Each structure stands twice: as structure tokens, then as C-alpha cells.
Amino acid sequence: MQASSVAAVSSVSPSTSAHRWSVAEVLALYELPLMDLIWRAQGVHRENFDANAIQRSTLLSVKTGGCSEDCSYCSQSARYDTDTERERLMPLNEVVAAAQAAKAKGASRFCMGAAWKGPKDNDLDRVLDMVREVKALGMQTCVTLGMLKDGQAEKLKDAGLDYYNHNLDTDKDFYGQVIKTHTHDDRLDTLEQVRDAGINVCSGGIIGMGESRKNRAGLLVQLANLPKAPESVPINNLVPIPGTPLAENDRLDPFEFVRTIAAARIMMPTSWVRLSAGRQQMSDELQTLCFLAGANSMFYGDRLLTTDNPDVDRDDALFARLGVKAV
Ligand code: SAM
Ligand code: DTB
Ligand code: SF4
């Protein structure tokens, strides 16, 4: 892109959450030379955050596998023959022990995930106990339970839930090629319920599922243009799962992933942008490029939900090498 085009992008794309983004504007960001894009994202990052601080959440799958939904990327869908074993909802004492261990290692937030289309009321009651007990440890709490019915978000709020994770996952125009058992509008409906209940919204997506750059821009526009941008925006790189329809997908150019992080940072300046699934397959240098592009949050702990995450020792060493502190 020519210098004049860079200036044009700068002038039409204010870094405020009040700005309504168009796909064309975001595509113009993606088309910037990588150095210009990262420089701009880093500037926005420094205006809004300590550039040397990264938030760490630890994940625990409290109910694994056997999910009714057909999300093409997921190891936990009952429709695909994957290595993931089905497990019942975990007992409360095991969840609390895992949260205590995560806190001792230095995680500030504990995120509990369940492979449900959405929680039944009696299952939700058990998750509410988990939220109360984890909160009592002095950790921030997050759950990701699928789609919520009326009244469930309020119960979670009353139990002390800080964040609800519910990803838009991909562009509305691409959604039906990846998931057929529910719609993008269903996801938006749950996000609205979470927001209305006064819970912080954690919502992002997955990159590398065969979507176009325009689809990636579309996803970011749909997130940034929500009535209020999510406080936390996880950007997952597809972890290919043998047995799922996306197992053999072509790998995305890593720089396209970095561009997506940078665009998210510019578009949602005050949100925590999380470098999420896929870190295990990234070099320390590529992760660092993502931090330079504005990612300031990560999953910390040896497991994600059903796949591996970098060992905490590797992450601790990387933080020390970079002079980054955990928050
Ligand atoms: N069932 C709930 C739902 O779908 O909202 C919560 C759990 S679901 C596993 C949480 C998120 O994990 C998904 O929305 C997706 O973004 C992410 N995810 C699942 N499998 C993934 C994979 N193979 N690679 C990257 N991200 C993945
Ligand atoms: C999110 O955006 N990524 C996390 C969390 N929210 C729940 C899940 C990643 C899952 C990666 C594949 C797996 O371990 O099953
Ligand atoms: Fe079920 Fe969530 Fe996996 Fe979709 S992403 S199959 S809803 S666990």
C-alpha cells in the first residue's frame, strides 16, 4: 500500500469503540504492510494498556465431549469420531482443587468450559456452586457453557460470575459452512443476555477454518460493532483435530494470524485481546509478534479444553525473557 493509503486508513479509522467499522476499512488495515500495521496496533495498545503486562486465565473442561452440536472444528461434538472421551460434569471438589492449583501458579482468572449446546437448569445449579467456590478463592471467574436461556445469565451474575465466554467464532456469512445446528443469531442472542445481566463479555473467534480474509474482517466487524465491544476477545488459531471435518485444512500463513490480532487491537482498543488456542504450535518468536501486535491475554496451563497448551514452565521462561509481567 502507498503512503497516501496508509494516511487514508489512519484518518478514517479512529481508535475508539464508538466508531462503527465497515468491512472495507478493516480490509484496508489487513492490506497495510505488516510493519505499518504492527506499528499502528502497538501505538493503540500503548495508549490503552501497559504494553509489558499480559493477563493469564487457566482453563478447565468441567464437562467434556458428547455435545449435540456439529461445530466442524470441535473434538467434543458427538457427531465426529475423535480421541476425546466423554466425561460427566466434574465434582465440585475437583474443580476447586484445579482452581487452587491455577492460582498458585499465577493465573488471575479461572475459566470453566462445558461441552453443551446450553446448560439444563439442574446442571447450571452445579456450575453456580463452582462459580461461588472459585470466586471465594479470590480469582476472577469465567464460564463457557453454550447458549443461555432466559434467566440463566442473571443466576450466573448472582453467583459472582465475572466473564461469560461465548464466541461468534466466524463471520456470519461463513457460519453455516462450519456449524449447522445453531446460527450466528443464536450466538448474538446469548451475548445480549450476558451483557444485559451485567456480566463481562468474552467473545472472539477461530482463524484458519478456510474462511477468506473478508470473512476474518467480517468477524472482527461483528465483534467491534456490538452495542459495546467485548471486554475480552479471544483469537483462536484452529487446532486441527483428527476425525473432525476441518482436520486436514490448509494451515493459515502465521502472518495472517498476526494481522488479525493487530486489526482486533486497533478496532477494540480497550479490550483484552487474547492469544488463545494454537500457541502450542507457535514458536516463542511468533507468539512475541502477536504480543507486539497487541495481544495482552493468554490461556495459561498445560491444557486448553481437550488439547495441549504450552507448559507453564515454557510460558514463565518466555515472560522472563521478554521482561513481561503477569496480571
Ligand atoms: N460449548 C460451548 C460453546 O460452543 O460455546 C463452550 C465450549 S467451546 C469448546 C468454546 C470455544 O472453543 C469455541 O467457541 C471455539 O471458539 C473454541 N474451540 C473449540 N475447538 C477448537 C479448535 N479445535 N481450535 C480452536 N478453537 C477451538
Ligand atoms: C476460547 O476462545 N478458546 C478456549 C476457550 N475460549 C474456551 C477453548 C480452546 C479450545 C481448543 C481446543 C481444545 O482444547 O479442545
Ligand atoms: Fe459443542 Fe461448543 Fe464444541 Fe460446538 S464448540 S461442538 S457447542 S462443545
Short mmCIF file of C-alpha atoms and ligand atoms in Angstrom, two decimals:
data_model
loop_
_atom_site.label_atom_id
_atom_site.label_comp_id
_atom_site.label_asym_id
_atom_site.label_seq_id
_atom_site.Cartn_x
_atom_site.Cartn_y
_atom_site.Cartn_z
CA MET A 1 0.00 0.00 0.00
CA GLN A 2 1.21 3.54 -0.78
CA ALA A 3 1.94 6.05 2.00
CA SER A 4 -1.14 8.05 0.99
CA SER A 5 -3.33 5.00 1.51
CA VAL A 6 -1.80 4.47 4.95
CA ALA A 7 -2.76 8.04 5.83
CA ALA A 8 -6.27 7.44 4.48
CA VAL A 9 -6.70 4.38 6.68
CA SER A 10 -5.44 6.36 9.69
CA SER A 11 -7.83 9.21 9.06
CA VAL A 12 -10.96 7.09 8.58
CA SER A 13 -10.35 4.63 11.39
CA PRO A 14 -10.36 6.34 14.78
CA SER A 15 -9.34 4.02 17.60
CA THR A 16 -12.46 4.48 19.63
CA SER A 17 -15.01 1.85 20.46
CA ALA A 18 -17.76 4.29 19.40
CA HIS A 19 -16.62 4.01 15.79
CA ARG A 20 -18.72 1.69 13.62
CA TRP A 21 -16.38 -0.31 11.45
CA SER A 22 -17.00 -1.35 7.85
CA VAL A 23 -15.52 -4.47 6.28
CA ALA A 24 -13.80 -2.27 3.68
CA GLU A 25 -11.99 -0.30 6.38
CA VAL A 26 -10.82 -3.47 8.06
CA LEU A 27 -9.64 -4.95 4.77
CA ALA A 28 -7.62 -1.76 4.31
CA LEU A 29 -5.97 -2.45 7.67
CA TYR A 30 -5.17 -6.01 6.60
CA GLU A 31 -3.61 -4.69 3.40
CA LEU A 32 -1.16 -2.41 5.19
CA PRO A 33 2.47 -3.51 5.09
CA LEU A 34 2.94 -5.69 8.17
CA MET A 35 5.39 -3.26 9.83
CA ASP A 36 2.95 -0.37 9.45
CA LEU A 37 0.07 -2.44 10.76
CA ILE A 38 2.01 -3.62 13.83
CA TRP A 39 3.36 -0.13 14.48
CA ARG A 40 -0.16 1.26 14.47
CA ALA A 41 -1.55 -1.56 16.64
CA GLN A 42 1.31 -1.14 19.12
CA GLY A 43 0.54 2.59 19.32
CA VAL A 44 -3.13 1.90 20.13
CA HIS A 45 -2.05 -0.72 22.62
CA ARG A 46 0.27 1.68 24.46
CA GLU A 47 -2.41 4.38 24.62
CA ASN A 48 -4.69 1.99 26.49
CA PHE A 49 -2.61 -0.64 28.31
CA ASP A 50 0.71 -1.36 29.95
CA ALA A 51 2.47 -2.89 26.93
CA ASN A 52 4.52 -5.21 29.16
CA ALA A 53 1.66 -6.83 31.06
CA ILE A 54 -0.23 -9.95 30.00
CA GLN A 55 -3.34 -11.34 31.67
CA ARG A 56 -3.41 -15.10 32.30
CA SER A 57 -6.52 -17.30 32.53
CA THR A 58 -6.44 -21.02 33.23
CA LEU A 59 -8.99 -23.25 31.51
CA LEU A 60 -10.63 -26.38 32.82
CA SER A 61 -13.04 -28.60 30.93
CA VAL A 62 -15.65 -29.37 33.60
CA LYS A 63 -17.81 -31.39 31.20
CA THR A 64 -16.13 -32.98 28.23
CA GLY A 65 -17.40 -34.44 24.95
CA GLY A 66 -20.75 -35.80 23.83
CA CYS A 67 -22.00 -32.44 22.59
CA SER A 68 -25.11 -32.39 20.38
CA GLU A 69 -23.73 -29.62 18.15
CA ASP A 70 -21.85 -30.11 14.86
CA CYS A 71 -19.14 -27.40 15.05
CA SER A 72 -16.71 -28.68 12.40
CA TYR A 73 -13.59 -27.79 14.37
CA CYS A 74 -14.53 -29.35 17.69
CA SER A 75 -13.19 -32.50 19.31
CA GLN A 76 -16.22 -32.60 21.60
CA SER A 77 -19.04 -32.95 19.09
CA ALA A 78 -20.78 -36.33 19.41
CA ARG A 79 -21.06 -36.35 15.61
CA TYR A 80 -17.36 -36.91 14.93
CA ASP A 81 -15.11 -39.81 15.77
CA THR A 82 -12.32 -38.11 17.74
CA ASP A 83 -9.99 -39.29 20.52
CA THR A 84 -11.84 -37.20 23.11
CA GLU A 85 -13.51 -39.36 25.76
CA ARG A 86 -16.91 -38.31 27.03
CA GLU A 87 -16.91 -37.28 30.72
CA ARG A 88 -19.69 -36.29 33.13
CA LEU A 89 -19.84 -32.94 34.91
CA MET A 90 -16.84 -32.85 37.23
CA PRO A 91 -17.36 -32.96 41.02
CA LEU A 92 -17.09 -29.61 42.79
CA ASN A 93 -14.06 -30.58 44.92
CA GLU A 94 -12.02 -31.46 41.81
CA VAL A 95 -12.85 -28.12 40.21
CA VAL A 96 -11.88 -26.20 43.34
CA ALA A 97 -8.59 -28.13 43.59
CA ALA A 98 -7.78 -27.28 39.97
CA ALA A 99 -8.58 -23.61 40.58
CA GLN A 100 -6.38 -23.54 43.68
CA ALA A 101 -3.51 -25.04 41.68
CA ALA A 102 -4.02 -22.47 38.89
CA LYS A 103 -3.99 -19.64 41.41
CA ALA A 104 -0.78 -20.96 42.96
CA LYS A 105 0.85 -20.97 39.51
CA GLY A 106 -0.15 -17.35 38.96
CA ALA A 107 -3.41 -17.33 36.96
CA SER A 108 -5.74 -14.43 37.80
CA ARG A 109 -8.86 -15.93 36.18
CA PHE A 110 -10.28 -19.44 36.11
CA CYS A 111 -12.41 -20.36 33.10
CA MET A 112 -14.64 -23.43 33.21
CA GLY A 113 -15.86 -24.89 29.93
CA ALA A 114 -18.67 -27.34 29.25
CA ALA A 115 -19.45 -29.18 26.01
CA TRP A 116 -23.11 -28.28 25.94
CA LYS A 117 -25.40 -26.65 23.41
CA GLY A 118 -26.54 -24.89 26.57
CA PRO A 119 -26.94 -25.79 30.26
CA LYS A 120 -30.02 -27.54 31.68
CA ASP A 121 -31.24 -25.83 34.83
CA ASN A 122 -30.05 -28.63 37.17
CA ASP A 123 -26.60 -28.61 35.50
CA LEU A 124 -26.47 -24.84 35.85
CA ASP A 125 -27.12 -25.15 39.59
CA ARG A 126 -23.96 -27.24 39.90
CA VAL A 127 -21.96 -24.74 37.84
CA LEU A 128 -23.24 -21.93 40.10
CA ASP A 129 -21.65 -23.72 43.06
CA MET A 130 -18.38 -23.90 41.12
CA VAL A 131 -18.51 -20.18 40.38
CA ARG A 132 -19.17 -19.34 44.05
CA GLU A 133 -16.32 -21.51 45.31
CA VAL A 134 -13.77 -20.32 42.73
CA LYS A 135 -14.73 -16.71 43.39
CA ALA A 136 -14.21 -17.35 47.12
CA LEU A 137 -10.58 -18.24 46.34
CA GLY A 138 -10.10 -14.65 45.20
CA MET A 139 -9.91 -15.48 41.50
CA GLN A 140 -11.87 -13.90 38.67
CA THR A 141 -14.41 -16.37 37.30
CA CYS A 142 -15.37 -17.22 33.73
CA VAL A 143 -17.58 -19.94 32.28
CA THR A 144 -18.39 -21.06 28.75
CA LEU A 145 -21.50 -23.22 28.74
CA GLY A 146 -23.05 -22.59 25.32
CA MET A 147 -26.33 -20.82 24.68
CA LEU A 148 -28.26 -19.44 27.65
CA LYS A 149 -32.00 -19.46 28.24
CA ASP A 150 -33.90 -16.58 29.86
CA GLY A 151 -32.91 -16.09 33.49
CA GLN A 152 -29.73 -18.18 33.41
CA ALA A 153 -27.36 -15.22 32.93
CA GLU A 154 -28.89 -13.47 35.97
CA LYS A 155 -28.29 -16.59 38.09
CA LEU A 156 -24.65 -16.66 36.97
CA LYS A 157 -24.27 -12.98 37.82
CA ASP A 158 -25.76 -13.55 41.28
CA ALA A 159 -23.29 -16.39 41.88
CA GLY A 160 -20.41 -13.96 41.25
CA LEU A 161 -19.53 -14.66 37.63
CA ASP A 162 -17.15 -12.07 36.17
CA TYR A 163 -16.95 -13.18 32.48
CA TYR A 164 -19.03 -15.33 30.14
CA ASN A 165 -17.15 -16.68 27.11
CA HIS A 166 -19.29 -17.19 24.02
CA ASN A 167 -17.51 -16.82 20.71
CA LEU A 168 -19.09 -15.60 17.50
CA ASP A 169 -16.45 -17.94 16.08
CA THR A 170 -16.62 -16.80 12.46
CA ASP A 171 -18.21 -14.34 10.05
CA LYS A 172 -22.00 -14.50 9.76
CA ASP A 173 -21.56 -15.22 6.02
CA PHE A 174 -19.30 -18.23 6.67
CA TYR A 175 -21.01 -19.55 9.80
CA GLY A 176 -23.29 -22.02 8.02
CA GLN A 177 -20.33 -23.72 6.38
CA VAL A 178 -18.86 -24.59 9.78
CA ILE A 179 -21.90 -25.05 12.04
CA LYS A 180 -25.39 -26.12 11.00
CA THR A 181 -27.06 -26.98 14.34
CA HIS A 182 -27.34 -23.38 15.51
CA THR A 183 -26.98 -19.93 14.00
CA HIS A 184 -24.87 -16.83 14.33
CA ASP A 185 -28.03 -15.03 15.51
CA ASP A 186 -28.40 -17.60 18.33
CA ARG A 187 -24.89 -16.66 19.46
CA LEU A 188 -25.74 -12.95 19.36
CA ASP A 189 -28.83 -13.59 21.44
CA THR A 190 -26.78 -15.18 24.24
CA LEU A 191 -24.25 -12.33 24.12
CA GLU A 192 -27.11 -9.89 24.61
CA GLN A 193 -28.39 -11.83 27.62
CA VAL A 194 -24.90 -11.84 29.15
CA ARG A 195 -24.47 -8.11 28.57
CA ASP A 196 -27.93 -7.31 29.97
CA ALA A 197 -27.17 -9.31 33.13
CA GLY A 198 -24.12 -7.11 33.77
CA ILE A 199 -21.54 -9.86 33.17
CA ASN A 200 -18.36 -9.00 31.25
CA VAL A 201 -18.46 -10.38 27.70
CA CYS A 202 -15.66 -12.58 26.38
CA SER A 203 -16.22 -13.21 22.67
CA GLY A 204 -13.94 -13.84 19.73
CA GLY A 205 -13.42 -16.49 17.12
CA ILE A 206 -11.31 -19.03 15.28
CA ILE A 207 -9.00 -18.20 12.41
CA GLY A 208 -7.79 -20.74 9.83
CA MET A 209 -11.01 -22.65 9.15
CA GLY A 210 -10.90 -21.99 5.41
CA GLU A 211 -12.56 -18.59 5.70
CA SER A 212 -11.49 -15.74 3.42
CA ARG A 213 -9.73 -12.59 4.58
CA LYS A 214 -13.04 -10.82 4.02
CA ASN A 215 -14.66 -13.30 6.42
CA ARG A 216 -11.96 -12.59 9.01
CA ALA A 217 -12.62 -8.87 8.63
CA GLY A 218 -16.37 -9.56 8.88
CA LEU A 219 -15.96 -11.43 12.16
CA LEU A 220 -13.95 -8.56 13.65
CA VAL A 221 -16.53 -6.03 12.46
CA GLN A 222 -19.34 -8.05 14.05
CA LEU A 223 -17.44 -8.12 17.36
CA ALA A 224 -16.32 -4.48 17.35
CA ASN A 225 -19.75 -3.18 16.30
CA LEU A 226 -21.66 -4.91 19.11
CA PRO A 227 -23.55 -2.30 21.18
CA LYS A 228 -20.50 -2.49 23.46
CA ALA A 229 -17.31 -4.27 22.34
CA PRO A 230 -16.48 -7.42 24.35
CA GLU A 231 -14.17 -6.76 27.29
CA SER A 232 -12.19 -9.85 26.26
CA VAL A 233 -11.61 -11.02 22.68
CA PRO A 234 -10.07 -14.49 22.26
CA ILE A 235 -8.49 -15.08 18.86
CA ASN A 236 -8.04 -18.82 18.40
CA ASN A 237 -5.88 -20.37 15.70
CA LEU A 238 -7.59 -23.56 14.57
CA VAL A 239 -6.16 -26.60 16.35
CA PRO A 240 -6.81 -29.33 13.77
CA ILE A 241 -8.49 -32.29 15.46
CA PRO A 242 -8.24 -35.71 13.74
CA GLY A 243 -11.73 -37.01 13.00
CA THR A 244 -13.33 -33.57 12.54
CA PRO A 245 -14.24 -32.15 9.11
CA LEU A 246 -11.50 -29.48 9.46
CA ALA A 247 -8.73 -31.92 10.40
CA GLU A 248 -6.90 -31.63 7.09
CA ASN A 249 -7.46 -27.91 6.49
CA ASP A 250 -4.61 -25.99 4.89
CA ARG A 251 -2.64 -24.13 7.54
CA LEU A 252 -3.01 -20.36 7.56
CA ASP A 253 0.01 -18.14 6.93
CA PRO A 254 1.09 -17.18 10.50
CA PHE A 255 1.43 -13.53 9.45
CA GLU A 256 -2.27 -13.53 8.59
CA PHE A 257 -2.92 -14.55 12.19
CA VAL A 258 -0.70 -11.69 13.41
CA ARG A 259 -2.59 -9.28 11.14
CA THR A 260 -5.86 -10.46 12.68
CA ILE A 261 -4.55 -9.76 16.19
CA ALA A 262 -3.36 -6.31 15.11
CA ALA A 263 -6.68 -5.44 13.47
CA ALA A 264 -8.56 -6.62 16.60
CA ARG A 265 -6.34 -4.40 18.77
CA ILE A 266 -6.92 -1.34 16.58
CA MET A 267 -10.67 -1.92 16.33
CA MET A 268 -11.23 -2.74 20.02
CA PRO A 269 -8.63 -0.53 21.71
CA THR A 270 -9.69 -1.08 25.31
CA SER A 271 -10.49 -4.81 25.07
CA TRP A 272 -8.16 -7.53 26.25
CA VAL A 273 -7.16 -9.38 23.08
CA ARG A 274 -6.34 -12.99 23.92
CA LEU A 275 -3.82 -15.06 22.01
CA SER A 276 -5.85 -18.22 22.54
CA ALA A 277 -5.82 -21.75 21.08
CA GLY A 278 -2.89 -22.64 18.86
CA ARG A 279 0.00 -21.35 20.99
CA GLN A 280 1.40 -24.86 21.42
CA GLN A 281 2.00 -24.98 17.66
CA MET A 282 3.64 -21.50 17.62
CA SER A 283 7.28 -20.60 18.21
CA ASP A 284 8.12 -18.22 21.05
CA GLU A 285 9.02 -15.68 18.35
CA LEU A 286 5.62 -15.91 16.65
CA GLN A 287 3.85 -15.52 19.98
CA THR A 288 6.01 -12.47 20.68
CA LEU A 289 4.99 -10.98 17.35
CA CYS A 290 1.37 -11.45 18.44
CA PHE A 291 2.09 -9.59 21.70
CA LEU A 292 3.77 -6.83 19.71
CA ALA A 293 0.63 -6.66 17.56
CA GLY A 294 -1.45 -6.03 20.69
CA ALA A 295 -2.38 -9.38 22.23
CA ASN A 296 -2.29 -8.98 26.02
CA SER A 297 -4.01 -12.02 27.40
CA MET A 298 -3.47 -15.78 27.13
CA PHE A 299 -4.52 -19.19 28.38
CA TYR A 300 -2.00 -20.36 30.95
CA GLY A 301 -1.77 -24.01 31.97
CA ASP A 302 -0.70 -27.21 30.30
CA ARG A 303 -4.14 -27.96 28.81
CA LEU A 304 -6.77 -25.99 26.95
CA LEU A 305 -10.03 -28.00 26.97
CA THR A 306 -9.05 -31.22 25.19
CA THR A 307 -5.71 -30.25 23.60
CA ASP A 308 -2.30 -29.24 24.87
CA ASN A 309 -1.20 -25.71 25.67
CA PRO A 310 2.45 -24.76 26.31
CA ASP A 311 3.78 -25.95 29.68
CA VAL A 312 3.69 -23.27 32.36
CA ASP A 313 7.49 -23.53 32.64
CA ARG A 314 7.86 -22.58 28.97
CA ASP A 315 5.47 -19.64 29.44
CA ASP A 316 7.20 -18.49 32.62
CA ALA A 317 10.56 -18.61 30.83
CA LEU A 318 9.15 -16.64 27.89
CA PHE A 319 7.74 -13.96 30.23
CA ALA A 320 11.17 -13.67 31.91
CA ARG A 321 12.98 -13.47 28.56
CA LEU A 322 10.60 -10.73 27.37
CA GLY A 323 10.50 -8.81 30.64
CA VAL A 324 6.73 -9.20 30.65
CA LYS A 325 4.75 -9.35 33.88
CA ALA A 326 1.59 -11.36 34.51
CA VAL A 327 -1.60 -9.60 35.60
N1 SAM B 1 -19.90 -25.46 24.05
C1 SAM B 1 -19.67 -24.10 24.32
C2 SAM B 1 -19.68 -23.23 23.08
O1 SAM B 1 -19.52 -23.75 21.99
O2 SAM B 1 -19.83 -22.03 23.24
C3 SAM B 1 -18.39 -23.85 25.10
C4 SAM B 1 -17.16 -24.67 24.77
S1 SAM B 1 -16.49 -24.46 23.13
C5 SAM B 1 -15.35 -25.78 23.04
C6 SAM B 1 -15.54 -22.97 23.32
C7 SAM B 1 -14.79 -22.44 22.14
O3 SAM B 1 -13.61 -23.19 21.93
C8 SAM B 1 -15.46 -22.45 20.79
O4 SAM B 1 -16.38 -21.43 20.63
C9 SAM B 1 -14.27 -22.28 19.85
O5 SAM B 1 -14.02 -20.91 19.62
C10 SAM B 1 -13.11 -22.87 20.65
N2 SAM B 1 -12.58 -24.08 20.01
C11 SAM B 1 -13.13 -25.32 20.06
N3 SAM B 1 -12.40 -26.19 19.35
C12 SAM B 1 -11.36 -25.51 18.82
C13 SAM B 1 -10.27 -25.87 17.97
N4 SAM B 1 -10.12 -27.11 17.52
N5 SAM B 1 -9.38 -24.92 17.62
C14 SAM B 1 -9.54 -23.65 18.08
N6 SAM B 1 -10.56 -23.25 18.87
C15 SAM B 1 -11.47 -24.17 19.24
C1 DTB B 2 -11.73 -19.75 23.65
O1 DTB B 2 -11.94 -18.81 22.86
N1 DTB B 2 -10.81 -20.69 23.45
C2 DTB B 2 -10.85 -21.66 24.52
C3 DTB B 2 -11.91 -21.08 25.48
N2 DTB B 2 -12.40 -19.93 24.77
C4 DTB B 2 -12.98 -21.92 25.99
C5 DTB B 2 -11.04 -23.05 24.06
C6 DTB B 2 -9.98 -23.51 23.07
C7 DTB B 2 -10.22 -24.95 22.74
C8 DTB B 2 -9.14 -25.51 21.88
C9 DTB B 2 -9.36 -26.92 21.51
C10 DTB B 2 -9.48 -27.86 22.66
O2 DTB B 2 -8.61 -27.86 23.58
O3 DTB B 2 -10.43 -28.66 22.67
FE1 SF4 B 3 -20.38 -28.31 21.36
FE2 SF4 B 3 -19.17 -25.99 21.90
FE3 SF4 B 3 -17.83 -27.99 20.64
FE4 SF4 B 3 -19.76 -26.66 19.35
S1 SF4 B 3 -17.81 -25.79 20.13
S2 SF4 B 3 -19.49 -28.92 19.39
S3 SF4 B 3 -21.22 -26.25 21.01
S4 SF4 B 3 -18.61 -28.03 22.70
#
